Amino acid sequence: MGEMTWEHHSSRDFRPLTPDQVRKKQFSRAKLARRGYSEEEVESFLYRVADEMAGGDKEKADLRAEIDRLKNWYKNQGADVADPGMGQPRVSIDAVNILSRAQQTADAQIAEAEDYARRLVGQARQQYELTLQEAQQRAEEAAVEAVDAYRSSGVVQSAEAEELESRIAYLRTFAEVTQVQLRAVLEGLANEVNKLGSLPSRSRQAATDPLTRHG
Amino acid sequence: MDAQALKDSWHLVARSGDQVPLFFYSTLFLMHPETRDMFPVSMAAQRDRLVSALGRIVSNVDRVDEAVPLIQQLGRDHRKFAVVAGHYPAVGHALLATLQHFLGDRWTPALANDWKQAYELIAKVMIDAADAASATSPPWWEGEIIGHERLTLDIAVIRARLNYPYPFRPGQSASFSFALRPRLWRFYSFANAPRRDNTIDLHVRVVDGGTVSTALVHGVQRGDILRVGAPVGDRLTLNPNLPRDLLLIAGGTGLAPLKALVEQVAYEGPTRRVHFFVGARTSRELYDIEALTKLETEYPWLSVVPVVSHDVLYRGERGQVADVALRAWRGQEVFVCGSGEMVGATVTRLVEAGVPNEQIHFDESTTGEGKEP
């Protein structure tokens, strides 16, 4: 540690991807019996790429604004540049109010989106509880059936084997009923919620403008 | 400086409610567009915070001994937002313009001068406190995520290694932020006692519709960086001079800070009997029970009892965790952590059962999206 000064310590919040990393990205193999990449992984990676590109675009926009400010500053050299003290440059109240209204609209829409997500996840959770209960019931039934089938199969019967047979049937059914359904639902929701809370970037807005869309 | 004039004018302005911070921030962003980026997209929560902070400061303006520590704390805490001395004049501009706008004819040169002086004083105290803090600690710590494990569909345990020594006490929490959710900070408790390798554990549950918790559970991955603010809170910390036995009552991810206490007893002593009651709705939500059971086998003074409230098929203890825990109460210090609802109900039960107030330590689980600085 020793003589650290923190004033000039400002590291980036994240490590930017390099084109090389994108090219060399290794995806882990999907589960047995499924060929191809893990979709979830590919998708989340693509999201990150997109996020990072958006971040780059934003940074460029900020730099352009900075260049603009510097140009103006040079233009105004010799003119009376307001010092950043406590003197009060006037701001148009109309402008303040327009900005306030825009902010309020944004706040409202974000709150609405979050609320929507909350209800959606809440419903999913209920659905999940129901599915589980149903799966437990179905599994119980399957276990009973398995024992019956075993008893009528004419094999020499032992209590342990019966118990085992019943457990296997229970577990198999339970797993089948729950797994696929729940995972799909929850991950879909997680992705939706993930999209909230990030600013729509200028570039994305531009992309939806028919004039700038490239065929 | 006329303290009464400041108070009176503030009360007048504060009557306009949300309009005031709305106007203030719009003015700030128009005068100094470069400051917009320091704030999240939605400003709703931010506006509330500004008004309550200003209100607290103004109402204490004539009680310097009360106001100064508050303002110093504010100044230190603002370091994590990358606020620098150069930002203060911009805020001063916007504040004066806002007061002028809302006070109309009452805005006299004398009052303007009072506010200007008061603001400059506050800014100076904040800047000095931040500067003093910068001699001993970074504006924020950075932790690289080295472990991210989803233990249930909506609970993840995250381990991060911090870049500088991080002095905290078990039972404390800190605010966290990360690149996926820029400029949003949320509090989480440490689930461990300080370690030599400078790693920390967090237990995060997805809050329905919560942007930050969802990103932490489903979005971040190993290698990502967490920003960590200074450690805060002492409601769940142990008093080293009072080596009484402990009764710990956890709901859901509220077990995190209590697990940190168990580790503290294990690492530092003094040894005491610890009864740890871990509540969950279903057995599936006993996400950390494996690790706790391992601790239990390791330490003879520790007993861990999982309690499940909504799971008819569960074979262990069933019911409300408070009721089960109370059966084991023999005058121990009691620590409670869980959702707001769970903590409220548990503390009520404890008091009814005759546990003295001063022996009940509780705090709401810091996994809520609503927990903001």
Short mmCIF file of N, CA and C in Angstrom, two decimals, chain B residues 72-74 76-78 80-81 137 139 141 162 166-176 185-192 200 202 228-238 257 260-261 337 362-366 371-373:
data_model
loop_
_atom_site.label_atom_id
_atom_site.label_comp_id
_atom_site.label_asym_id
_atom_site.label_seq_id
_atom_site.Cartn_x
_atom_site.Cartn_y
_atom_site.Cartn_z
N GLN B 72 -20.25 15.77 7.01
CA GLN B 72 -18.98 15.09 6.74
C GLN B 72 -19.24 13.70 6.17
N GLN B 73 -20.19 13.00 6.80
CA GLN B 73 -20.55 11.66 6.34
C GLN B 73 -21.01 11.71 4.89
N LEU B 74 -21.83 12.72 4.59
CA LEU B 74 -22.35 12.91 3.24
C LEU B 74 -21.19 13.13 2.25
N ARG B 76 -18.04 12.22 2.59
CA ARG B 76 -17.25 10.99 2.42
C ARG B 76 -17.98 10.03 1.49
N ASP B 77 -19.29 9.90 1.72
CA ASP B 77 -20.06 8.93 0.95
C ASP B 77 -20.13 9.33 -0.53
N HIS B 78 -20.05 10.63 -0.81
CA HIS B 78 -20.14 11.08 -2.19
C HIS B 78 -18.91 10.74 -3.01
N LYS B 80 -17.82 7.87 -3.58
CA LYS B 80 -18.08 6.69 -4.41
C LYS B 80 -18.83 7.05 -5.70
N PHE B 81 -19.48 8.21 -5.71
CA PHE B 81 -20.15 8.64 -6.94
C PHE B 81 -19.19 9.41 -7.86
N SER B 137 -8.43 5.98 2.66
CA SER B 137 -9.21 4.96 1.95
C SER B 137 -9.53 5.41 0.53
N PRO B 139 -11.87 6.01 -2.91
CA PRO B 139 -13.25 6.52 -3.03
C PRO B 139 -14.24 5.35 -3.06
N TRP B 141 -13.97 0.70 -3.29
CA TRP B 141 -13.12 -0.47 -3.51
C TRP B 141 -13.63 -1.16 -4.77
N LEU B 162 -11.38 -8.15 -3.21
CA LEU B 162 -11.24 -6.70 -3.24
C LEU B 162 -9.80 -6.30 -3.51
N TYR B 166 -9.84 -4.16 3.24
CA TYR B 166 -11.17 -3.63 3.48
C TYR B 166 -11.57 -3.93 4.91
N PRO B 167 -11.40 -2.97 5.80
CA PRO B 167 -11.68 -3.24 7.21
C PRO B 167 -13.17 -3.15 7.51
N PHE B 168 -13.81 -4.31 7.70
CA PHE B 168 -15.22 -4.27 8.09
C PHE B 168 -15.44 -5.23 9.26
N ARG B 169 -16.59 -5.08 9.91
CA ARG B 169 -16.92 -5.98 11.02
C ARG B 169 -18.04 -6.91 10.59
N PRO B 170 -17.98 -8.17 11.02
CA PRO B 170 -19.07 -9.09 10.68
C PRO B 170 -20.41 -8.50 11.12
N GLY B 171 -21.41 -8.65 10.26
CA GLY B 171 -22.72 -8.08 10.53
C GLY B 171 -22.94 -6.76 9.79
N GLN B 172 -21.87 -6.20 9.22
CA GLN B 172 -22.01 -4.95 8.48
C GLN B 172 -22.41 -5.19 7.02
N SER B 173 -22.78 -4.10 6.34
CA SER B 173 -23.06 -4.20 4.92
C SER B 173 -22.39 -3.03 4.20
N ALA B 174 -22.53 -3.01 2.88
CA ALA B 174 -21.95 -1.92 2.09
C ALA B 174 -22.81 -1.75 0.85
N SER B 175 -22.67 -0.59 0.20
CA SER B 175 -23.41 -0.41 -1.04
C SER B 175 -22.54 -0.88 -2.21
N PHE B 176 -23.22 -1.46 -3.19
CA PHE B 176 -22.54 -2.04 -4.34
C PHE B 176 -23.10 -1.48 -5.64
N TRP B 185 -26.85 2.03 -6.90
CA TRP B 185 -26.17 1.44 -5.74
C TRP B 185 -27.20 0.73 -4.87
N ARG B 186 -26.83 -0.47 -4.38
CA ARG B 186 -27.71 -1.19 -3.47
C ARG B 186 -26.88 -1.77 -2.34
N PHE B 187 -27.51 -1.85 -1.17
CA PHE B 187 -26.80 -2.40 -0.01
C PHE B 187 -26.94 -3.92 0.06
N TYR B 188 -25.83 -4.57 0.36
CA TYR B 188 -25.85 -6.00 0.66
C TYR B 188 -24.96 -6.27 1.86
N SER B 189 -25.34 -7.29 2.64
CA SER B 189 -24.55 -7.64 3.82
C SER B 189 -23.43 -8.60 3.43
N PHE B 190 -22.33 -8.51 4.17
CA PHE B 190 -21.27 -9.49 3.98
C PHE B 190 -21.67 -10.78 4.69
N ALA B 191 -21.45 -11.90 4.02
CA ALA B 191 -21.83 -13.19 4.60
C ALA B 191 -20.62 -13.87 5.24
N ASN B 192 -19.59 -13.10 5.50
CA ASN B 192 -18.37 -13.70 6.06
C ASN B 192 -17.66 -12.71 6.98
N ILE B 200 -14.82 -11.41 -0.16
CA ILE B 200 -16.09 -11.25 0.54
C ILE B 200 -17.15 -12.09 -0.16
N LEU B 202 -21.41 -12.48 -0.86
CA LEU B 202 -22.73 -11.86 -0.81
C LEU B 202 -23.78 -12.91 -1.14
N VAL B 228 -17.49 -1.20 -4.47
CA VAL B 228 -17.94 -1.39 -3.10
C VAL B 228 -17.71 -0.10 -2.31
N GLY B 229 -18.75 0.39 -1.67
CA GLY B 229 -18.62 1.56 -0.80
C GLY B 229 -18.06 1.16 0.56
N ALA B 230 -17.90 2.15 1.43
CA ALA B 230 -17.36 1.86 2.76
C ALA B 230 -18.37 1.03 3.56
N PRO B 231 -17.86 0.19 4.49
CA PRO B 231 -18.78 -0.63 5.30
C PRO B 231 -19.63 0.24 6.22
N VAL B 232 -20.89 -0.13 6.41
CA VAL B 232 -21.77 0.64 7.28
C VAL B 232 -22.60 -0.28 8.18
N GLY B 233 -23.15 0.30 9.22
CA GLY B 233 -24.13 -0.39 10.07
C GLY B 233 -23.49 -1.06 11.26
N ASP B 234 -24.17 -0.98 12.42
CA ASP B 234 -23.64 -1.70 13.58
C ASP B 234 -24.75 -2.38 14.35
N ARG B 235 -25.92 -2.50 13.72
CA ARG B 235 -27.05 -3.08 14.45
C ARG B 235 -26.88 -4.58 14.63
N LEU B 236 -26.12 -5.21 13.75
CA LEU B 236 -25.95 -6.67 13.85
C LEU B 236 -24.52 -7.04 14.20
N THR B 237 -23.74 -6.09 14.71
CA THR B 237 -22.35 -6.43 15.05
C THR B 237 -22.28 -6.88 16.51
N LEU B 238 -21.30 -7.73 16.81
CA LEU B 238 -21.14 -8.27 18.17
C LEU B 238 -20.37 -7.29 19.05
N PRO B 257 -25.59 -11.96 7.12
CA PRO B 257 -24.81 -11.31 8.18
C PRO B 257 -24.68 -12.17 9.44
N ALA B 260 -21.87 -14.47 9.07
CA ALA B 260 -20.63 -13.73 9.33
C ALA B 260 -20.31 -13.72 10.82
N LEU B 261 -21.36 -13.60 11.66
CA LEU B 261 -21.15 -13.62 13.11
C LEU B 261 -20.61 -14.97 13.56
N CYS B 337 -32.44 -11.38 11.38
CA CYS B 337 -32.30 -10.74 10.08
C CYS B 337 -33.13 -11.48 9.04
N PHE B 362 -31.70 -6.42 15.65
CA PHE B 362 -32.31 -6.82 14.38
C PHE B 362 -32.06 -5.79 13.30
N ASP B 363 -32.11 -6.26 12.07
CA ASP B 363 -32.02 -5.38 10.93
C ASP B 363 -32.68 -6.08 9.75
N GLU B 364 -33.22 -5.29 8.85
CA GLU B 364 -33.83 -5.92 7.69
C GLU B 364 -32.75 -6.43 6.75
N SER B 365 -33.05 -7.54 6.15
CA SER B 365 -32.12 -8.11 5.19
C SER B 365 -31.81 -7.09 4.11
N THR B 366 -30.54 -6.93 3.80
CA THR B 366 -30.15 -5.90 2.83
C THR B 366 -30.09 -6.47 1.43
N LYS B 371 -33.53 -0.71 -0.70
CA LYS B 371 -32.47 -0.25 0.18
C LYS B 371 -31.48 0.57 -0.62
N GLU B 372 -31.60 1.86 -0.51
CA GLU B 372 -30.67 2.72 -1.24
C GLU B 372 -30.00 3.67 -0.29
N PRO B 373 -28.83 4.15 -0.69
CA PRO B 373 -28.14 5.10 0.18
C PRO B 373 -29.01 6.33 0.47
#
